[in-house]
mmCIF file with all atom_site columns, C-alpha atoms in Angstrom:
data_model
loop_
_atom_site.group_PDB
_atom_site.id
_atom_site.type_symbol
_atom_site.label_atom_id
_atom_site.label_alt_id
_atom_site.label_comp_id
_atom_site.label_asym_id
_atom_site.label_entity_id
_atom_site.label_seq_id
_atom_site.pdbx_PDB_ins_code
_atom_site.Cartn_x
_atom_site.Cartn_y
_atom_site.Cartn_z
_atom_site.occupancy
_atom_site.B_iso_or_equiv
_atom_site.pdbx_formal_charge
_atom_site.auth_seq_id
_atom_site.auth_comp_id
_atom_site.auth_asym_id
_atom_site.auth_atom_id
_atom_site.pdbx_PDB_model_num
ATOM 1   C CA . UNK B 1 1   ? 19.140  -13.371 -2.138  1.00 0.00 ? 782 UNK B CA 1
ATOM 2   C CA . UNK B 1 2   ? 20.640  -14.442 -5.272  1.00 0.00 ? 783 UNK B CA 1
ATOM 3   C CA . UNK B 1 3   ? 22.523  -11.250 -5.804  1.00 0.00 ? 784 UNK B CA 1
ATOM 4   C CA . UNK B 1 4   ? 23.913  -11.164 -2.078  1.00 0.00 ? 785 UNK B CA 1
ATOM 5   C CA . UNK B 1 5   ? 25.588  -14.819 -2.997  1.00 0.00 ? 786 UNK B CA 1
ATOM 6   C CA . UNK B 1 6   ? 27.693  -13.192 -5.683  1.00 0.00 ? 787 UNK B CA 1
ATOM 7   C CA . UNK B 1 7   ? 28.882  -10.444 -3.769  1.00 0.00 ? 788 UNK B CA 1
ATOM 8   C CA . UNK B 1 8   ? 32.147  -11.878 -2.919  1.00 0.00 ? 789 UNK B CA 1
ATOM 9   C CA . UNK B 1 9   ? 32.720  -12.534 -7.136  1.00 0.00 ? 790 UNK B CA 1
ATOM 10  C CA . UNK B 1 10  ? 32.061  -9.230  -7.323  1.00 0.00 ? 791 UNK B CA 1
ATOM 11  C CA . UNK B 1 11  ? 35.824  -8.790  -6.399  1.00 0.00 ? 792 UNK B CA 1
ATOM 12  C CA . UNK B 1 12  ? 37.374  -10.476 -8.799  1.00 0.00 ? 793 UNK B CA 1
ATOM 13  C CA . UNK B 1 13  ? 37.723  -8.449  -11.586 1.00 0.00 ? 794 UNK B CA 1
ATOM 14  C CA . UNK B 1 14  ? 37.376  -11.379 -14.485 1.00 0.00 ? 795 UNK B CA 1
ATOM 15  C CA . UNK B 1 15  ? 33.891  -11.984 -13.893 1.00 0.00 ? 796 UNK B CA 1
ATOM 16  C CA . UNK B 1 16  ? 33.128  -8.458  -12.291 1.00 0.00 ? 797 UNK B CA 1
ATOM 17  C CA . UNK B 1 17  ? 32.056  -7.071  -16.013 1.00 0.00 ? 798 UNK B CA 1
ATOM 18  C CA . UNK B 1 18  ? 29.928  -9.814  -16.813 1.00 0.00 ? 799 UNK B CA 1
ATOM 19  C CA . UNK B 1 19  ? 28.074  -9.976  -13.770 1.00 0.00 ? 800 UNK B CA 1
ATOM 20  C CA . UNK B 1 20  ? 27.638  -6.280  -13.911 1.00 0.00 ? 801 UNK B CA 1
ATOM 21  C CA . UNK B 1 21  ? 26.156  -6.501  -17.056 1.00 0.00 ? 802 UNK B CA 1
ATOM 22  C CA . UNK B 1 22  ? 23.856  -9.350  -15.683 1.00 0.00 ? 803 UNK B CA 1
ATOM 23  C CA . UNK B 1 23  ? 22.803  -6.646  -12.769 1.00 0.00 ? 804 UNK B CA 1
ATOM 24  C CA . UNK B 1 24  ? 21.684  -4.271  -15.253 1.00 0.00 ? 805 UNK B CA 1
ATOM 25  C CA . UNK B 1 25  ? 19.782  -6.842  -17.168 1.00 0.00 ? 806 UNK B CA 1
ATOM 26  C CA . UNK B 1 26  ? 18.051  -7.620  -14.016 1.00 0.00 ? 807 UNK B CA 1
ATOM 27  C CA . UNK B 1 27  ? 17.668  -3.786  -12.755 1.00 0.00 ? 808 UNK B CA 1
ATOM 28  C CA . UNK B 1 28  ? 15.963  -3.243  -16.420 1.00 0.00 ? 809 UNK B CA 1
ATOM 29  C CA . UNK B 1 29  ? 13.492  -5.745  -15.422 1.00 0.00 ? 810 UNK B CA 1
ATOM 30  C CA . UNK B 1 30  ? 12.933  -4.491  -12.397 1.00 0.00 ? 811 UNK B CA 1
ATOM 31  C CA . UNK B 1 31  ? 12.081  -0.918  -14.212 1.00 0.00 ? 812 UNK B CA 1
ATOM 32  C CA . UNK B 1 32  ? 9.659   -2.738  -16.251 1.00 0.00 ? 813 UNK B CA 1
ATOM 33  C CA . UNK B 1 33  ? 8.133   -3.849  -13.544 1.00 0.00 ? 814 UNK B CA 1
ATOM 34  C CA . UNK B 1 34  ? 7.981   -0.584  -11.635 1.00 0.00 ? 815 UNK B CA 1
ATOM 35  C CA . UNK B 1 35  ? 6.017   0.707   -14.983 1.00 0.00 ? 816 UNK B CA 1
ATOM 36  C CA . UNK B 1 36  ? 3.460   -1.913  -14.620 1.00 0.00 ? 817 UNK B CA 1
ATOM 37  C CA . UNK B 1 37  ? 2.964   -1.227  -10.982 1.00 0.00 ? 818 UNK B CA 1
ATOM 38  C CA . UNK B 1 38  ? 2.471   2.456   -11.815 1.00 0.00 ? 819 UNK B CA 1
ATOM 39  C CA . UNK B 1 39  ? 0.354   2.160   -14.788 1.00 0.00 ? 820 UNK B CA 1
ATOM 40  C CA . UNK B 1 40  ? -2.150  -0.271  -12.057 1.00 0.00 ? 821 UNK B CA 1
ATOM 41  C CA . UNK B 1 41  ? -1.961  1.946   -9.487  1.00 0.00 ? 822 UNK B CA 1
ATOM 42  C CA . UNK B 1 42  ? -3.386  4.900   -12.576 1.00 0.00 ? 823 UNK B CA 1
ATOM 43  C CA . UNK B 1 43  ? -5.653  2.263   -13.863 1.00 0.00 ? 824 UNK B CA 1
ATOM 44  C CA . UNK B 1 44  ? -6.922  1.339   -9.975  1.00 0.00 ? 825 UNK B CA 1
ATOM 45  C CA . UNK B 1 45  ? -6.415  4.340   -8.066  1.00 0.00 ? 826 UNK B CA 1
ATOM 46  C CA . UNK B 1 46  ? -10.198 5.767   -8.207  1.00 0.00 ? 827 UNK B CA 1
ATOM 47  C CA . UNK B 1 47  ? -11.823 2.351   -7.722  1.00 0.00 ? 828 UNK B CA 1
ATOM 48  C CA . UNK B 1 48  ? -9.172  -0.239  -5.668  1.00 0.00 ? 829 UNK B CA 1
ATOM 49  C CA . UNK B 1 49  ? -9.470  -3.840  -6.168  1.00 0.00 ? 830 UNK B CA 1
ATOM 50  C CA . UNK B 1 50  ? -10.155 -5.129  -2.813  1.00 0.00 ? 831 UNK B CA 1
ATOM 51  C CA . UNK B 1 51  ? -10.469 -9.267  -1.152  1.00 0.00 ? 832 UNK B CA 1
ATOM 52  C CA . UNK B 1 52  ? -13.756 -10.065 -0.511  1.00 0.00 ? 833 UNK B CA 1
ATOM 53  C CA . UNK B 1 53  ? -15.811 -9.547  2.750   1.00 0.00 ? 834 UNK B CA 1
ATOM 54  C CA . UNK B 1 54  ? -12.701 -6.300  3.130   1.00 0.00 ? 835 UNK B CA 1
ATOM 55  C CA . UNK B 1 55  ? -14.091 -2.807  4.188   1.00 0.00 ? 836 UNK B CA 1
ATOM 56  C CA . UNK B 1 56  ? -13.541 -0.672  1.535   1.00 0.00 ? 837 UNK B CA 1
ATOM 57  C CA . UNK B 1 57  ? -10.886 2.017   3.127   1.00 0.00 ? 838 UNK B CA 1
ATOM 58  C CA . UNK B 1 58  ? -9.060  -1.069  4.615   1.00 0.00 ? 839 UNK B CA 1
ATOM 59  C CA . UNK B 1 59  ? -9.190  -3.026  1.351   1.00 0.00 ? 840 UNK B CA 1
ATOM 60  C CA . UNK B 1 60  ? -7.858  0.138   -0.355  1.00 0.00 ? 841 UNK B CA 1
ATOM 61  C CA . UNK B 1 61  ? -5.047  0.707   2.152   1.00 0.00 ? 842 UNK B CA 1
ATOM 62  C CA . UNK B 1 62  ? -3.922  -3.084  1.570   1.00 0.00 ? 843 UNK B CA 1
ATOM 63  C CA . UNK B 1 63  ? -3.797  -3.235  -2.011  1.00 0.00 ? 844 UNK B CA 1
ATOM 64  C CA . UNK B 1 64  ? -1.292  0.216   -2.250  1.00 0.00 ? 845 UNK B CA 1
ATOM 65  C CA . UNK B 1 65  ? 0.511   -1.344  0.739   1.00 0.00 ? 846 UNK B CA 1
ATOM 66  C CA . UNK B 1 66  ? 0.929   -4.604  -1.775  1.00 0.00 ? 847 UNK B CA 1
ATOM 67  C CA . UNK B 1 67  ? 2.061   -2.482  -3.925  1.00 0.00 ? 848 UNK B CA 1
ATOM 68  C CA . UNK B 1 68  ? 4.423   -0.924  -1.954  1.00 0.00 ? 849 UNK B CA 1
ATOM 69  C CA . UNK B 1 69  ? 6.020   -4.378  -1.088  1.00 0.00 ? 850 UNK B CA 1
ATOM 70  C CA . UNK B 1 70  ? 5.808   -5.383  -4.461  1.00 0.00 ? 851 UNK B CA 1
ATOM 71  C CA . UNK B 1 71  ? 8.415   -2.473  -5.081  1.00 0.00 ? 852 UNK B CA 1
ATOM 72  C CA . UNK B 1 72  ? 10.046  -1.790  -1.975  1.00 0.00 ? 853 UNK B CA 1
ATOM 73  C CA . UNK B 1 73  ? 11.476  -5.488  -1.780  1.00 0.00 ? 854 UNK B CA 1
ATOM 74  C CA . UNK B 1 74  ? 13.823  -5.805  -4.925  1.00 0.00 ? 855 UNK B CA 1
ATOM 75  C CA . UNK B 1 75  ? 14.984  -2.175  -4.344  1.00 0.00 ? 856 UNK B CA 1
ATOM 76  C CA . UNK B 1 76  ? 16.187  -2.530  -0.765  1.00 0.00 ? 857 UNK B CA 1
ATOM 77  C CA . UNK B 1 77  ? 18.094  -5.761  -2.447  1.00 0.00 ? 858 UNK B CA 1
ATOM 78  C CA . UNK B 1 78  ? 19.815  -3.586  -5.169  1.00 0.00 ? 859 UNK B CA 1
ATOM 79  C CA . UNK B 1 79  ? 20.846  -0.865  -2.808  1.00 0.00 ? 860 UNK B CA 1
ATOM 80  C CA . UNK B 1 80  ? 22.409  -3.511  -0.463  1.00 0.00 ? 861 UNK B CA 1
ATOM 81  C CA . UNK B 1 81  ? 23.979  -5.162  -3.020  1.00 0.00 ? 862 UNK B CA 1
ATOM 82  C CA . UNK B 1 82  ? 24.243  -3.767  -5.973  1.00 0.00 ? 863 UNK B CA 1
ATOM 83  C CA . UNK B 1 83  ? 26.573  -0.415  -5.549  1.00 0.00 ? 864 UNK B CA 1
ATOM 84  C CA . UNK B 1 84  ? 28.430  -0.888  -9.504  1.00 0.00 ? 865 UNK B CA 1
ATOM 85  C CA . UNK B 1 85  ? 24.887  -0.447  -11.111 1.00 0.00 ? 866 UNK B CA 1
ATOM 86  C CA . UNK B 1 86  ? 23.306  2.288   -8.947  1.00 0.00 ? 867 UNK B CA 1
ATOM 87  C CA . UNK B 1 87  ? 25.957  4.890   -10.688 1.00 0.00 ? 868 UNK B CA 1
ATOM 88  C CA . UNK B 1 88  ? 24.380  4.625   -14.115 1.00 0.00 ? 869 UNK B CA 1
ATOM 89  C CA . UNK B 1 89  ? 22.267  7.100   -15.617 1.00 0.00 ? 870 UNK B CA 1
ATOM 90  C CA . UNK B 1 90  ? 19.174  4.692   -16.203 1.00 0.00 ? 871 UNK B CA 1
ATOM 91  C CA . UNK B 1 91  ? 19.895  3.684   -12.079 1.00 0.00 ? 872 UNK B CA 1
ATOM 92  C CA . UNK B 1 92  ? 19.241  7.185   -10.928 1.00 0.00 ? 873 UNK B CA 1
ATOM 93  C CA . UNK B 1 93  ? 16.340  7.462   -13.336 1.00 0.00 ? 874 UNK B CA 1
ATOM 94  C CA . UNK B 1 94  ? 14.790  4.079   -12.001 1.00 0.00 ? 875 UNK B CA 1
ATOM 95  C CA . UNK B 1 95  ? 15.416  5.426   -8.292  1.00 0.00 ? 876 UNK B CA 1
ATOM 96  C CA . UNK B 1 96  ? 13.665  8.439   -9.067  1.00 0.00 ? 877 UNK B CA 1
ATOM 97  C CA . UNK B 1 97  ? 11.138  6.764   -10.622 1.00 0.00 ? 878 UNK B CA 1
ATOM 98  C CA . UNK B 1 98  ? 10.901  4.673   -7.686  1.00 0.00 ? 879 UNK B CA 1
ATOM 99  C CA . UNK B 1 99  ? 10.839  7.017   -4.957  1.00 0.00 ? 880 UNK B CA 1
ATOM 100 C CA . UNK B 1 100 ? 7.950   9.017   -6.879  1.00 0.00 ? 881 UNK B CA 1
ATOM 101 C CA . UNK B 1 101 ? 5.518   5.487   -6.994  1.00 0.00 ? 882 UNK B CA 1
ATOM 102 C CA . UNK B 1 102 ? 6.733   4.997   -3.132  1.00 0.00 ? 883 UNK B CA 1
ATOM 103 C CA . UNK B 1 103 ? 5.698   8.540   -2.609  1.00 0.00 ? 884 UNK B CA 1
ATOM 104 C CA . UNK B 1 104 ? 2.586   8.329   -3.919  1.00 0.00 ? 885 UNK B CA 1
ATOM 105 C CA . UNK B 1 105 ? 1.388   5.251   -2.571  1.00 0.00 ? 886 UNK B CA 1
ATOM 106 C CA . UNK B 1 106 ? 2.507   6.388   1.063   1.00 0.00 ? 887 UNK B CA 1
ATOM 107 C CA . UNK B 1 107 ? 0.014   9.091   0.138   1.00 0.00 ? 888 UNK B CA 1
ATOM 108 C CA . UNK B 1 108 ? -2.705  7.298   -1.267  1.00 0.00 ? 889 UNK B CA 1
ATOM 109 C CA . UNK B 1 109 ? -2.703  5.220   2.228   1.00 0.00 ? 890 UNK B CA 1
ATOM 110 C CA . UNK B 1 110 ? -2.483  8.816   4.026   1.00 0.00 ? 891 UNK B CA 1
ATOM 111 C CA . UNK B 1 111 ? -5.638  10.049  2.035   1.00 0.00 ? 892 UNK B CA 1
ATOM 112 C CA . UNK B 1 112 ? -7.863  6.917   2.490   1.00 0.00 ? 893 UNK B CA 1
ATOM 113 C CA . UNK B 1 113 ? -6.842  7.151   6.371   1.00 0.00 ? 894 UNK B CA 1
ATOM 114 C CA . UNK B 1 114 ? -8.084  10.999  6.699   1.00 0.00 ? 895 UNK B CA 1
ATOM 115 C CA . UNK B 1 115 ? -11.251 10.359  4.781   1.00 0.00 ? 896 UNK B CA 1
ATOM 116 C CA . UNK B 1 116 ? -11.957 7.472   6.983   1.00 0.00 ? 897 UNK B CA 1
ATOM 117 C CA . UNK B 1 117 ? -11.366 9.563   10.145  1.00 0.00 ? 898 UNK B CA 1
ATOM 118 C CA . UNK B 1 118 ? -13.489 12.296  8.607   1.00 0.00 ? 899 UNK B CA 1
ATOM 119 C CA . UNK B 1 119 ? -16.540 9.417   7.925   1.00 0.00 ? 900 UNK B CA 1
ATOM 120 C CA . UNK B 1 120 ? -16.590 8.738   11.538  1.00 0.00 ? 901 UNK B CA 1
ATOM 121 C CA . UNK B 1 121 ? -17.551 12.245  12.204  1.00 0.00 ? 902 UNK B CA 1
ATOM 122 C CA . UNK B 1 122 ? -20.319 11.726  9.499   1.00 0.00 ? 903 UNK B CA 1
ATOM 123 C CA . UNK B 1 123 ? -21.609 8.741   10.936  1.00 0.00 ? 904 UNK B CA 1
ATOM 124 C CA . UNK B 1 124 ? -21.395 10.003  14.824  1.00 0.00 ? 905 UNK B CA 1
ATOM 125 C CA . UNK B 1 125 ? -25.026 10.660  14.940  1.00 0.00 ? 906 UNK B CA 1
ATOM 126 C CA . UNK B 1 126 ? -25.368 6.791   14.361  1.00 0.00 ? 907 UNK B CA 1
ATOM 127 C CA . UNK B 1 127 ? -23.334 5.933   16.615  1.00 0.00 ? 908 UNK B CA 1
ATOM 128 C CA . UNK B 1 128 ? -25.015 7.744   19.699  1.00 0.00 ? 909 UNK B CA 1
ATOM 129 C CA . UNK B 1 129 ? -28.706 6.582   18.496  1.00 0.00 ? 910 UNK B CA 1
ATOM 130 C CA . UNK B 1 130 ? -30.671 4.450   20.962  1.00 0.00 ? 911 UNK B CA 1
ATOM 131 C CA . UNK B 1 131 ? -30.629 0.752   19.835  1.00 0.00 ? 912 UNK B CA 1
ATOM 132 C CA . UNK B 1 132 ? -33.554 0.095   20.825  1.00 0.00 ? 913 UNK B CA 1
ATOM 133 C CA . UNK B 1 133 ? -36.867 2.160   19.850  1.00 0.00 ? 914 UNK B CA 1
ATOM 134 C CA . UNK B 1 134 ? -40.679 1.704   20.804  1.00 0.00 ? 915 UNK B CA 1
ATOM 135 C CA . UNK B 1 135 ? -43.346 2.921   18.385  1.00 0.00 ? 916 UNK B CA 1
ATOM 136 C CA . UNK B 1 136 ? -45.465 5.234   19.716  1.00 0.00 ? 917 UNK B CA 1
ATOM 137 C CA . UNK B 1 137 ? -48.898 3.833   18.843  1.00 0.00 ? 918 UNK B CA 1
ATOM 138 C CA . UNK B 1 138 ? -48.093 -0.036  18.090  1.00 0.00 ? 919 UNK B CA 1
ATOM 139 C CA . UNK B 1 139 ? -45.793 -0.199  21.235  1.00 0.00 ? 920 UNK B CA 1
ATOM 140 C CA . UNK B 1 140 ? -43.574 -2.444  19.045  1.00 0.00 ? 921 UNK B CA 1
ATOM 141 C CA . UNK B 1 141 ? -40.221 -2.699  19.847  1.00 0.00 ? 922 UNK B CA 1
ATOM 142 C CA . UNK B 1 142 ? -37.829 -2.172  17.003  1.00 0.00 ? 923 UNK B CA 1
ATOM 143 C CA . UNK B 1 143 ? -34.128 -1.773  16.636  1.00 0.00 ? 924 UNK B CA 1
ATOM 144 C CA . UNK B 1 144 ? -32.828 1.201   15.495  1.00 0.00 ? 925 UNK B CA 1
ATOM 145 C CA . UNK B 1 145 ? -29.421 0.727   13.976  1.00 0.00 ? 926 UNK B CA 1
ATOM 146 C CA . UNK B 1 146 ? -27.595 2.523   10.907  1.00 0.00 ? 927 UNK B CA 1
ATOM 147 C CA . UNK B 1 147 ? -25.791 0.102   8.768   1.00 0.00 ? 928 UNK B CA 1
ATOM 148 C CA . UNK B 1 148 ? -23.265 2.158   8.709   1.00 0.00 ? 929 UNK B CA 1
ATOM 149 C CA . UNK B 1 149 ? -22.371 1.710   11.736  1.00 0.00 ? 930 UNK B CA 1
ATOM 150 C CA . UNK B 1 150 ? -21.528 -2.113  11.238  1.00 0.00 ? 931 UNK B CA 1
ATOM 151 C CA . UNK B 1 151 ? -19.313 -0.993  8.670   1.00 0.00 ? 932 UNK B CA 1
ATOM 152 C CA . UNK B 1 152 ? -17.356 1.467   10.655  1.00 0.00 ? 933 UNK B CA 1
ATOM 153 C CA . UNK B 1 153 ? -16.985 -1.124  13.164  1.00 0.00 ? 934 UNK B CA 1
ATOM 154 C CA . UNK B 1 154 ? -15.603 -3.696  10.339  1.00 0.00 ? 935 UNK B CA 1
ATOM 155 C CA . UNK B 1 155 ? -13.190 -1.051  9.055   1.00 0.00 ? 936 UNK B CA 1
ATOM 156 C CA . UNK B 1 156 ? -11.915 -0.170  13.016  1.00 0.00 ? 937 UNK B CA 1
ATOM 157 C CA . UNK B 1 157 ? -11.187 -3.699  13.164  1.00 0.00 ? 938 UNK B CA 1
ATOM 158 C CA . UNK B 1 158 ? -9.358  -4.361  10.209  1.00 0.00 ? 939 UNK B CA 1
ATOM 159 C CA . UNK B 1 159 ? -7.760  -1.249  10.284  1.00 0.00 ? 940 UNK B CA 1
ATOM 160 C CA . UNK B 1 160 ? -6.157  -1.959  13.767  1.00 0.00 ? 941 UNK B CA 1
ATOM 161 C CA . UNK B 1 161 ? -5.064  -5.488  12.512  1.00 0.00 ? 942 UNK B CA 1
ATOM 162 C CA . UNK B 1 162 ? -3.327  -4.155  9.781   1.00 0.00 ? 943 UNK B CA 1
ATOM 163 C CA . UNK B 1 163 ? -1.457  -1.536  12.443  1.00 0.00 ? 944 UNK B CA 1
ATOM 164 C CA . UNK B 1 164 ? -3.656  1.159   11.251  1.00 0.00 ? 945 UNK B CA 1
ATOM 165 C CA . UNK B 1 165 ? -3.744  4.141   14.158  1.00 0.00 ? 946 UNK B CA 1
ATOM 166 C CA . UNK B 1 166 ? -7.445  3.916   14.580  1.00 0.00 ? 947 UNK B CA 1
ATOM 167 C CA . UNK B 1 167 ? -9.303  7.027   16.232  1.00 0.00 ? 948 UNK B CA 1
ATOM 168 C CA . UNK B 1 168 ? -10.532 7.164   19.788  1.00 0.00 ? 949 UNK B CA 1
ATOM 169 C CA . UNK B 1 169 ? -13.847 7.891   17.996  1.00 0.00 ? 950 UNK B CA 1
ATOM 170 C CA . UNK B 1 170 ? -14.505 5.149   16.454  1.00 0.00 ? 951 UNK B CA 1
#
């Protein structure tokens, strides 16, 4: 936002070099902080942190899609706004750089989604078991349900809140 307001001083050509140089302070600091989202994403990627009382796959998808946002923000801003610094060799470098973490994460999401879709097949049996079961020789009642099951049906749920395609399966 702050960058869109000096757009129009961008034109005048005695403060045009200083406020390019600020831009490149500030697209510096936004590679720094592309590094740290990449080196938490390596340090993260096996085990996600996820909010409490989250699925796993859902909590998972959430914290790369955080990520995502986390990156995807600032650089939509730049490419707006910010067409003098984009031509610089460290520019292309951060945009590659970029583009390889967005990559990446749009995969990570992509991965947790199939494995999900694959777990449902897993967990099929459970879902077509009879709720209720009588023992043969007590004739107690008892129910008969995988707890599993409850968490597939916590992951379709926040899975579809968060836009998610969820499976006709599940």
């Amino acid at each position: 936002a702050l960058l869109r307001q000096f757009k129009a001083i961008m034109q005048r050509a005695s403060l045009r070099d200083d406020l390019e140089s600020k831009l490149i302070a500030i697209f510096g600091k936004y590679t720094a902080d592309l590094e740290a989202v990449q080196a938490m994403y390596e340090a993260h990627r096996t085990a996600p942190p996820i909010g409490r009382n989250t699925p796993p796959v859902a909590g998972a998808i959430a914290w790369a899609r955080q990520l995502l946002l986390r990156i995807e923000g600032p650089m939509m801003v730049f490419t707006e706004s910010a067409q003098l610094t984009m031509g610089t060799r460290e520019a292309k470098k951060t945009v590659k750089m970029y583009n390889r973490i967005a990559r990446t994460l749009i995969e990570f999401e992509y991965l947790w989604t199939e494995a999900w879709g694959k777990a449902i097949e897993a967990q099929r049996a459970g879902i077509m078991a009879t709720l209720l079961v009588r023992h043969p020789e007590s004739k107690a009642y008892a129910i008969n349900l995988d707890p599993q099951v409850l968490l597939l049906c916590a992951e379709a749920k926040a899975l579809s809140r968060m836009g998610v395609a969820v499976p006709e399966r599940a």
